[in-house]
Each structure stands twice: as structure tokens, then as C-alpha cells.
mmCIF file of C-alpha atoms in Angstrom:
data_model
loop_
_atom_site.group_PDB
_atom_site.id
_atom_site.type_symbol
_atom_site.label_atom_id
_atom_site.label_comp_id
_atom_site.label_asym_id
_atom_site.label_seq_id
_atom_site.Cartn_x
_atom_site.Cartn_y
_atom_site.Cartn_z
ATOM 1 C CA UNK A 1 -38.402 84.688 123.101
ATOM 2 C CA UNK A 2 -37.637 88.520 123.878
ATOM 3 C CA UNK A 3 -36.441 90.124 120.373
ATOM 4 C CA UNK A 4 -34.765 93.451 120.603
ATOM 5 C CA UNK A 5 -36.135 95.818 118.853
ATOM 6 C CA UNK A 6 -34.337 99.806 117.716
ATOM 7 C CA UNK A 7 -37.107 102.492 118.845
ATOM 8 C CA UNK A 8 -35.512 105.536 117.802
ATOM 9 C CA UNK A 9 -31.628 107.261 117.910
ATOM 10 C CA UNK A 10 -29.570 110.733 117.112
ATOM 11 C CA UNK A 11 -26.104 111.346 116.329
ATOM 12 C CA UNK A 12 -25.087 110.882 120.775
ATOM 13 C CA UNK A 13 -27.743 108.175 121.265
ATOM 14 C CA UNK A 14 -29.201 105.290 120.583
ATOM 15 C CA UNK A 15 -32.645 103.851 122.298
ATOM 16 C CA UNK A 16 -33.699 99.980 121.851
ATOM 17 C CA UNK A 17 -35.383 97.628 124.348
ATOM 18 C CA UNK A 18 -35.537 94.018 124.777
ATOM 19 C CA UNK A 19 -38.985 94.218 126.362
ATOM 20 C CA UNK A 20 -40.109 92.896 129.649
ATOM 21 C CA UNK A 21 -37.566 91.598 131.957
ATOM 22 C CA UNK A 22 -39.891 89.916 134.455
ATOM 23 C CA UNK A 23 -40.225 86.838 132.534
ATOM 24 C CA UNK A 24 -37.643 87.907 130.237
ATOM 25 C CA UNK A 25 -37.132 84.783 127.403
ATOM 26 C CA UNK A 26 -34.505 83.604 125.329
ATOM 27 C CA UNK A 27 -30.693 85.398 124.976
ATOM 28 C CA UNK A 28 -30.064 88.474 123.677
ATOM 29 C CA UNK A 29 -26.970 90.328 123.067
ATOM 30 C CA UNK A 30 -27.801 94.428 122.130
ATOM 31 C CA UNK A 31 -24.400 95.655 120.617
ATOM 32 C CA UNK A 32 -25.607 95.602 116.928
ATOM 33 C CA UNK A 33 -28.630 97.336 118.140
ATOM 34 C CA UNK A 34 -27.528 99.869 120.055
ATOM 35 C CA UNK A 35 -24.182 100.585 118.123
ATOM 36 C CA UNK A 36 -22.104 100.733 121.548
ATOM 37 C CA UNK A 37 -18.259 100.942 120.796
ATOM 38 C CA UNK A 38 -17.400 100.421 124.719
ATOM 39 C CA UNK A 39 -18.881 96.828 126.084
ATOM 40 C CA UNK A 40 -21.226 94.587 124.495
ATOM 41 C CA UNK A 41 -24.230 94.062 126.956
ATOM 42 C CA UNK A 42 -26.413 90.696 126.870
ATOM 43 C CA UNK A 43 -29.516 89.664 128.633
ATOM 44 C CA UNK A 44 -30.113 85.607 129.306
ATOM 45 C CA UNK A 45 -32.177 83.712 131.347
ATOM 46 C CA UNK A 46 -31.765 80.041 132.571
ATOM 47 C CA UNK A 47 -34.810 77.943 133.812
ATOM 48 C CA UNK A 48 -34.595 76.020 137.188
ATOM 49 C CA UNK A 49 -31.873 72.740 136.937
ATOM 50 C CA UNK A 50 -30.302 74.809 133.634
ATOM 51 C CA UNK A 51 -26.968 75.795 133.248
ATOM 52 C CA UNK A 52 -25.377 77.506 130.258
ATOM 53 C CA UNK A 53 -24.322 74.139 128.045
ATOM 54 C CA UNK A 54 -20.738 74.885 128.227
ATOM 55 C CA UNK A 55 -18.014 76.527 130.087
ATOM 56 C CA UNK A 56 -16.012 79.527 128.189
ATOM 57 C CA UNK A 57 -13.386 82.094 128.477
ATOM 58 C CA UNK A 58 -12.287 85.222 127.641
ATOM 59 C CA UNK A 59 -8.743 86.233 125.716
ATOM 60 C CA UNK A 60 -9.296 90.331 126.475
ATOM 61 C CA UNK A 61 -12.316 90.759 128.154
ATOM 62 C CA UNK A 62 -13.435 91.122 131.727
ATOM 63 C CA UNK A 63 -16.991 90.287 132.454
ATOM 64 C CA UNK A 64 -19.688 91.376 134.781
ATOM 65 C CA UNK A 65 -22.704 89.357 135.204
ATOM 66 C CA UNK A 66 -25.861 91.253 137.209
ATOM 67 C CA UNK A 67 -28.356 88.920 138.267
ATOM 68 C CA UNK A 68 -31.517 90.566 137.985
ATOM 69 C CA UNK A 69 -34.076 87.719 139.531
ATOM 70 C CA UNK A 70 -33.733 84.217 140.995
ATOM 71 C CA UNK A 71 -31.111 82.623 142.408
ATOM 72 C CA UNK A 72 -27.940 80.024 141.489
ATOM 73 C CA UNK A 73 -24.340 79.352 141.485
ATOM 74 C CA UNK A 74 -21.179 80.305 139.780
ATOM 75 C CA UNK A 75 -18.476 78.258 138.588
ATOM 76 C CA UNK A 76 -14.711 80.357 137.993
ATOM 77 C CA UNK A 77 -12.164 77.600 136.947
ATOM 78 C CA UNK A 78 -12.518 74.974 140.129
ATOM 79 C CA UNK A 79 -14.070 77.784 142.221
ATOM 80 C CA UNK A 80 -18.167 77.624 142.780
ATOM 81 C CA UNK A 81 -20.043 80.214 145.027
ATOM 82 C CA UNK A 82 -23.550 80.904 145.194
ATOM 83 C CA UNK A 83 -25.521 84.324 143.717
ATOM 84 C CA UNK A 84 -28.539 85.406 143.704
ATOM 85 C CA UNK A 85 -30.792 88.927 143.039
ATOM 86 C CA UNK A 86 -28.488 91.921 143.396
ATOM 87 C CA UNK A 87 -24.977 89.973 143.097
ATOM 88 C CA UNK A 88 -22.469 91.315 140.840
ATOM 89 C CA UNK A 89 -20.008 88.970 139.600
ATOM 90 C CA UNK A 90 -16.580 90.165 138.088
ATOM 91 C CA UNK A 91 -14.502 87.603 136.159
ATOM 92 C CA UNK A 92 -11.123 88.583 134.857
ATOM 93 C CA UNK A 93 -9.513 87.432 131.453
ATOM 94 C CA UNK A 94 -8.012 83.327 130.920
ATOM 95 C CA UNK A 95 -10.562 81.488 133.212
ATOM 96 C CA UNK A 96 -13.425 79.174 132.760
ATOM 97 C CA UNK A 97 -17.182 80.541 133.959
ATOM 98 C CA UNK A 98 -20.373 78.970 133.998
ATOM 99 C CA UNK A 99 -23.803 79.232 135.889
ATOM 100 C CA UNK A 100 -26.984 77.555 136.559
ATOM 101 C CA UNK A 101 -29.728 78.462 138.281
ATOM 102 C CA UNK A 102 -30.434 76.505 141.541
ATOM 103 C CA UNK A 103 -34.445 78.741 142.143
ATOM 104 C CA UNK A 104 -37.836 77.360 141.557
ATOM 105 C CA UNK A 105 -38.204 80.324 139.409
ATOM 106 C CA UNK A 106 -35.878 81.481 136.170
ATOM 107 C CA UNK A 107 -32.853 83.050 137.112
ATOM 108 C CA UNK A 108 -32.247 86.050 134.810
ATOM 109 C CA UNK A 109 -29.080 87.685 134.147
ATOM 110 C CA UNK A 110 -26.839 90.358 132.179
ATOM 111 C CA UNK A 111 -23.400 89.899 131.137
ATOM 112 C CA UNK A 112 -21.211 92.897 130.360
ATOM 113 C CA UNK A 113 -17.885 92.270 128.467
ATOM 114 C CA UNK A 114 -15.264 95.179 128.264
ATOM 115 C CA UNK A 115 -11.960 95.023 127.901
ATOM 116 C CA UNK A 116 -10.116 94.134 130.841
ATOM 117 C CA UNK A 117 -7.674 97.342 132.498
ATOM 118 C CA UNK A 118 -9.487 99.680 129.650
ATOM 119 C CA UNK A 119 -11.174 101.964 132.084
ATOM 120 C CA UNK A 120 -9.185 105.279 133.235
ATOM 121 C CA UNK A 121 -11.827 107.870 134.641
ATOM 122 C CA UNK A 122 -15.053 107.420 135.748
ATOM 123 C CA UNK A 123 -17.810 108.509 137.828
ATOM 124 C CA UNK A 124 -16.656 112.402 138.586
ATOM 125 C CA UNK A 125 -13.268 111.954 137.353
ATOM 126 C CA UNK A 126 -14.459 111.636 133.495
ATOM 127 C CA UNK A 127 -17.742 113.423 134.061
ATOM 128 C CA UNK A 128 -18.500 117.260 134.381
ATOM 129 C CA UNK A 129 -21.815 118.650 135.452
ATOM 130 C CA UNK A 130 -23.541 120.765 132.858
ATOM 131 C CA UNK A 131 -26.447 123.340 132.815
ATOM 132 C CA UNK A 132 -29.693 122.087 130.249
ATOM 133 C CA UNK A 133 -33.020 123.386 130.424
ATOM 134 C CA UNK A 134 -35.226 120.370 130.922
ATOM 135 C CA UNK A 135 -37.707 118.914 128.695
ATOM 136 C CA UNK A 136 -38.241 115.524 130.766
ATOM 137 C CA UNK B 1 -30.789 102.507 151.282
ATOM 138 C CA UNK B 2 -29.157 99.453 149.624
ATOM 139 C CA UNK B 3 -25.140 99.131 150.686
ATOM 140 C CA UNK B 4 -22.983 96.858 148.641
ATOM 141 C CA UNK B 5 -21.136 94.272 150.271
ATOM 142 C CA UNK B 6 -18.199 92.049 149.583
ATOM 143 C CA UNK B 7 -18.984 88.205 149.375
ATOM 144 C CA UNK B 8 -15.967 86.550 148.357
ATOM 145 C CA UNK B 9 -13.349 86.999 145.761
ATOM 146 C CA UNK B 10 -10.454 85.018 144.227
ATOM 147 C CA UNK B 11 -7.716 85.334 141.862
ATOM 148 C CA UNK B 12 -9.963 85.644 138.962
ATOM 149 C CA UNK B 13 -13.218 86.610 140.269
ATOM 150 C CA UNK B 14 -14.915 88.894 142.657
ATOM 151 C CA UNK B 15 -18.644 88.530 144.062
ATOM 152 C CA UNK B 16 -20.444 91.697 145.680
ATOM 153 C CA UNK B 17 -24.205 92.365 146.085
ATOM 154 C CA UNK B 18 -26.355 95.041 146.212
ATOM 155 C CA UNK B 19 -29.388 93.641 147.770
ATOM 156 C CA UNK B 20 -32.819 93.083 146.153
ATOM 157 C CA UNK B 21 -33.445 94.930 143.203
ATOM 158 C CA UNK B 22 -37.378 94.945 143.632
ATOM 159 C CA UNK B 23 -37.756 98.045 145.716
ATOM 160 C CA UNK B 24 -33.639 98.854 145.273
ATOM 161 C CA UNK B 25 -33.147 102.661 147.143
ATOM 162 C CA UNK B 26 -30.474 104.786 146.790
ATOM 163 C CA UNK B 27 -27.526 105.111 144.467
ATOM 164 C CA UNK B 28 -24.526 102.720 144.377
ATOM 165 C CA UNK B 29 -21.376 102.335 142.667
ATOM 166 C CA UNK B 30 -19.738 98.503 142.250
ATOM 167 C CA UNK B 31 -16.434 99.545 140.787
ATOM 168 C CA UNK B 32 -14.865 99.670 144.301
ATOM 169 C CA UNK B 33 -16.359 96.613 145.602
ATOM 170 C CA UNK B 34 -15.787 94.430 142.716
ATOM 171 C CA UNK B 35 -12.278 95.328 141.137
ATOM 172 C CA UNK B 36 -13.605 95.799 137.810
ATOM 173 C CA UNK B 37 -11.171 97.348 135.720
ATOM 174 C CA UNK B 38 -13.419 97.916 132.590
ATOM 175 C CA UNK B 39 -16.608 99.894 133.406
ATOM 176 C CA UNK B 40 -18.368 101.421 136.328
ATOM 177 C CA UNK B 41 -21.408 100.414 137.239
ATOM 178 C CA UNK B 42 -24.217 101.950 139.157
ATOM 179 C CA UNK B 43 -27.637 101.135 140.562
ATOM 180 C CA UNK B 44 -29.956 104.182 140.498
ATOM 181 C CA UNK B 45 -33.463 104.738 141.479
ATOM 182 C CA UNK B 46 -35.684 107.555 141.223
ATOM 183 C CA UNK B 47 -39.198 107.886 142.696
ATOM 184 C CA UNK B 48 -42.637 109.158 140.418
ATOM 185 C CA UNK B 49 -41.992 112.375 138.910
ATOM 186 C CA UNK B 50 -38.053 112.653 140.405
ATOM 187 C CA UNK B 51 -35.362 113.238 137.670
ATOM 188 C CA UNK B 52 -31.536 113.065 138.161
ATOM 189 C CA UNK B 53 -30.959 116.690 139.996
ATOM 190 C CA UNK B 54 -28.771 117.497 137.386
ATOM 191 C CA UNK B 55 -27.350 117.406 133.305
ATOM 192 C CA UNK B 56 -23.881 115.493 133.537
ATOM 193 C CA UNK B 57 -21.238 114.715 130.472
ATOM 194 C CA UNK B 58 -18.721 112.468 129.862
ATOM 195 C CA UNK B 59 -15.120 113.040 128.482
ATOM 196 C CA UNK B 60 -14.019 109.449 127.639
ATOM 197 C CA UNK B 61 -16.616 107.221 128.577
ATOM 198 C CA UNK B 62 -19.807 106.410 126.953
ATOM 199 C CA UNK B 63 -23.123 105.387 129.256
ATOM 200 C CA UNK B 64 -25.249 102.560 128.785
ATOM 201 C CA UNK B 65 -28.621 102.563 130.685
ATOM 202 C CA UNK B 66 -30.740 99.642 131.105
ATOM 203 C CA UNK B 67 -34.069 100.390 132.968
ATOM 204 C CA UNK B 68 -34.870 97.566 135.265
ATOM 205 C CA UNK B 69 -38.648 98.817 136.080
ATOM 206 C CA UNK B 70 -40.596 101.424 135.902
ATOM 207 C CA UNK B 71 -40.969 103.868 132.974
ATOM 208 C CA UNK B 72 -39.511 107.607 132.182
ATOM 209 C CA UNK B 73 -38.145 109.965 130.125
ATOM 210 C CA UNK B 74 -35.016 110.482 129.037
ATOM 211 C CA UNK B 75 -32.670 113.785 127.639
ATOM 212 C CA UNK B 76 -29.745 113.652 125.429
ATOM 213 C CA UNK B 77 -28.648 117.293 124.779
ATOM 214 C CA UNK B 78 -32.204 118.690 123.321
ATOM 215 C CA UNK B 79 -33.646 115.345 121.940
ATOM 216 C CA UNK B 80 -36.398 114.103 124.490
ATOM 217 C CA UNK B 81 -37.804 110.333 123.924
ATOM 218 C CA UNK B 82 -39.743 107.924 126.235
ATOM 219 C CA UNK B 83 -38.128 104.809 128.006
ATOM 220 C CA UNK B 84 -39.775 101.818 130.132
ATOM 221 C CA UNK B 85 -38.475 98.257 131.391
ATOM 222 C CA UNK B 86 -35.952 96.651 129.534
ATOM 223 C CA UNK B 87 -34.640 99.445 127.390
ATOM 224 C CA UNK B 88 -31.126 99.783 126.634
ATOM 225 C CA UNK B 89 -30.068 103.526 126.120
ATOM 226 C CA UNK B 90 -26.597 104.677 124.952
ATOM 227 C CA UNK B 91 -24.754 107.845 124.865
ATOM 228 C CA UNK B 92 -21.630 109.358 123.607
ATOM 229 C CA UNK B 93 -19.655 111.281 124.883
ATOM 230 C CA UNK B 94 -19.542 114.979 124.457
ATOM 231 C CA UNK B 95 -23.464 115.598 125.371
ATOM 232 C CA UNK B 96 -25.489 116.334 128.046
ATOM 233 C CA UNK B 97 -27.930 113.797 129.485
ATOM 234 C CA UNK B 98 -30.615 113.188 132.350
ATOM 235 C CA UNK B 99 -33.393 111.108 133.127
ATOM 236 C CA UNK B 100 -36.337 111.636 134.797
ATOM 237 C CA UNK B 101 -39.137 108.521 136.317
ATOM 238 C CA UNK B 102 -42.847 109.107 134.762
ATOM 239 C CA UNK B 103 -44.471 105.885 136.339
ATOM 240 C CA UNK B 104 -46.204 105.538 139.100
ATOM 241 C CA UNK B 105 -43.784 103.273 140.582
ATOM 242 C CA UNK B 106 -39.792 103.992 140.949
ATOM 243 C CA UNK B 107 -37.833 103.590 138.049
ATOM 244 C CA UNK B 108 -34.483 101.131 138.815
ATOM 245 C CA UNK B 109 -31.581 101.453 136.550
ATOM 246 C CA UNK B 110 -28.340 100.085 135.830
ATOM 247 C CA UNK B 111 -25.793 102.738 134.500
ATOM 248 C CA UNK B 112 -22.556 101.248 132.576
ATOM 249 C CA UNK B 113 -19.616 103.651 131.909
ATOM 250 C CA UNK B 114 -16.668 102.306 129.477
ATOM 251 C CA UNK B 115 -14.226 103.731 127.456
ATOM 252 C CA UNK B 116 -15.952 105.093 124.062
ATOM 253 C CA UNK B 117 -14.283 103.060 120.817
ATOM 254 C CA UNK B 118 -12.810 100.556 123.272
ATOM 255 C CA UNK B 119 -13.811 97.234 122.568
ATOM 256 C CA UNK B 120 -12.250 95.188 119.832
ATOM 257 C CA UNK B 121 -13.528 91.807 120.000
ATOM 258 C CA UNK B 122 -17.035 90.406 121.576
ATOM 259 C CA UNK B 123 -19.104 87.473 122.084
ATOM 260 C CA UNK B 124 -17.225 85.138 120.237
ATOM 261 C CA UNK B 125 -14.565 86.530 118.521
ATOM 262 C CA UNK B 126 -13.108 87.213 121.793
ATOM 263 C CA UNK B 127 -14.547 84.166 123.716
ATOM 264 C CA UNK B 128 -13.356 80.493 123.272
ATOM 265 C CA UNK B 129 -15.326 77.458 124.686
ATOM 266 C CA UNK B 130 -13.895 75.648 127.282
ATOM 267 C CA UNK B 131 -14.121 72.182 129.152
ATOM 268 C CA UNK B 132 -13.448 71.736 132.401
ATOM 269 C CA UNK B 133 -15.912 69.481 134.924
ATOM 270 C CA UNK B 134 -18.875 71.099 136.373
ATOM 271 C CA UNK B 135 -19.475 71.370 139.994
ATOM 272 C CA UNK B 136 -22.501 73.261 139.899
#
């Protein structure tokens, strides 16, 4: 089982890891950790044949699940597609999702819920390049 | 260079992929491909010794980065700490931030904007479980 684990953090940042994501174990979900006020952001992993134990849904918010390794399929309401490394899934509020991993080898996954339609700016409309003398 | 593409979507859901993630190049951005209305997110990659070519900030949204492989460093205004697979970094908004790949191999990351002080409920104060028959 991967635990999560704080490593250090400042009054703008926070730093914790949940270890090694090839063979990644277990379920982990980081927003206590990492004291993020935006989306709470959990790592699972599901072995070949598994699929999470029950279907769920969402009152407010959307999800994104990143599949990081392996391969499966994806069940919103009576729709089912497959995924695999790379896919991105989006799933919008008031629906049923589940997934189970159709590889020989684990498929591993993270979830990201945020509030669905919360987003106004992003990429260069919310962010402004800045001048820093680098340390890194 | 990895490209996203467009699998399938339906009223609830969307499904895009960026490729494999073992040896991901490039930078890309899911938001337009997916129809996510509550974050932004980005693959990144950056080669031994290559750091973001710039300092960026954010008005509204914070970032959460989640290194996928490899190891670095990473900058949050002045404060300088060390990051490697699996950790989970956030950062406000208001401050200046970079990242820069240490390893001898690339360093993949994920990059999540959302609105700072956003989210109300999560996991499963927000979440109900569901049944409806599985066809996966």
C-alpha cells in the first residue's frame, strides 16, 4: 500500500508524494495532505478482472480520470468505451461511472474532482510571466 | 511530439488521449479536447538539466503538479526543494514558480489549474453511490 507522506511546505506551497507510481498500491486521495482548496486529486489502482465495487455519482463535481498505465474500460450511465495509457476521461455532474481494468498488468489511475463550470481563466488568460533569478 | 485526440464523447462524458506517457514529448493542454469546465490540465516534459524557460504566476487559479517520472527541482518564489515520481506539489496563487528536471531521464508531469478556494464538497460528501448494471 502507497501511504502519502508531507515532505516539506511554505506559506504558497505545499510538497507531499505518494511514492512510486510504477507499481503504485492501494488508493490514495492527497487533499488533506497537500491542503489544496481547488480539486481534490486521488491516485488508485485496479488489478487485472477488478473494477471499482460500485458505481457512483457526483452532485457538483466534474471529474477527470488520467490513466497513467494499463489498460480497461469505462462505464458513464449505459455508455461503456474502452481507455487505456494517456486517455483522459471527463465526466460531468448526475451520472453513474465505473471502471475496470481489462490488462494483464494493473491499470493505474488519477481522479480529479472540481467543481463543475468553476473554471474562468486559465493557461495565459489567468497567468502572467514573471522575472526570478533561478535557484533550480 | 504527442497530439491529443478526440475518441468519443457523449452527453455526460468526453474521452481524449494523449498517447503513451512512457517517453510523452512535448507540451499539451486537454481543456479543449475534453470540455472540462473545472481545471486545465497539461502534460509537460522536460529533458536532463532543462527547466521551464520561464517564472509564471497565477491570478485565480492554484497549480497542482504531479511528477509522473523522473526527478527535479522545483521553485516557489525563493524557496527551492527537491521533487521525484509521485510527488504532488501545490501552489497558490500570487507567487512565482518553475521547475527544472535533475535526472538523468525526462521528467513527465501533469499540471492541474483550478480555481483557488473553490471546492466545497469532495470524495464523499459530494459523491453518492449508485446502482445501475455493469457492462464492463
Amino acid at each position: 500500500m502507497n501511504e502519502i507522506k508531507i515532505i516539506e511546505s511554505g506559506e504558497k506551497f505545499s510538497h507531499s508524494t505518494v511514492g512510486n507510481l510504477h507499481g503504485f498500491e492501494g488508493k490514495q486521495f492527497v487533499k488533506d495532505a497537500t491542503g489544496a482548496t481547488s480539486c481534490e486529486i486521488s491516485f488508485g489502482t485496479l488489478a487485472s478482472g477488478q473494477s471499482v465495487p460500485f458505481f457512483h455519482s457526483h452532485r457538483e463535481n466534474e471529474e477527470n480520470y488520467i490513466i497513467l498505465s494499463g489498460a480497461g474500460r469505462f462505464q458513464v450511465d449505459d455508455d461503456v468505451f474502452d481507455i487505456a495509457e494517456g486517455s483522459v476521461v471527463r465526466v460531468a455532474v448526475n451520472c453513474d461511472r465505473n471502471l475496470k481494468c481489462t490488462s494483464d498488468v494493473p491499470m493505474t489511475y488519477i481522479c480529479i474532482q472540481a467543481k463543475e463550470g468553476s473554471l474562468g481563466g486559465y493557461t495565459m488568460t489567468d497567468a502572467e510571466i514573471t522575472e526570478r533569478e533561478s535557484r533550480l
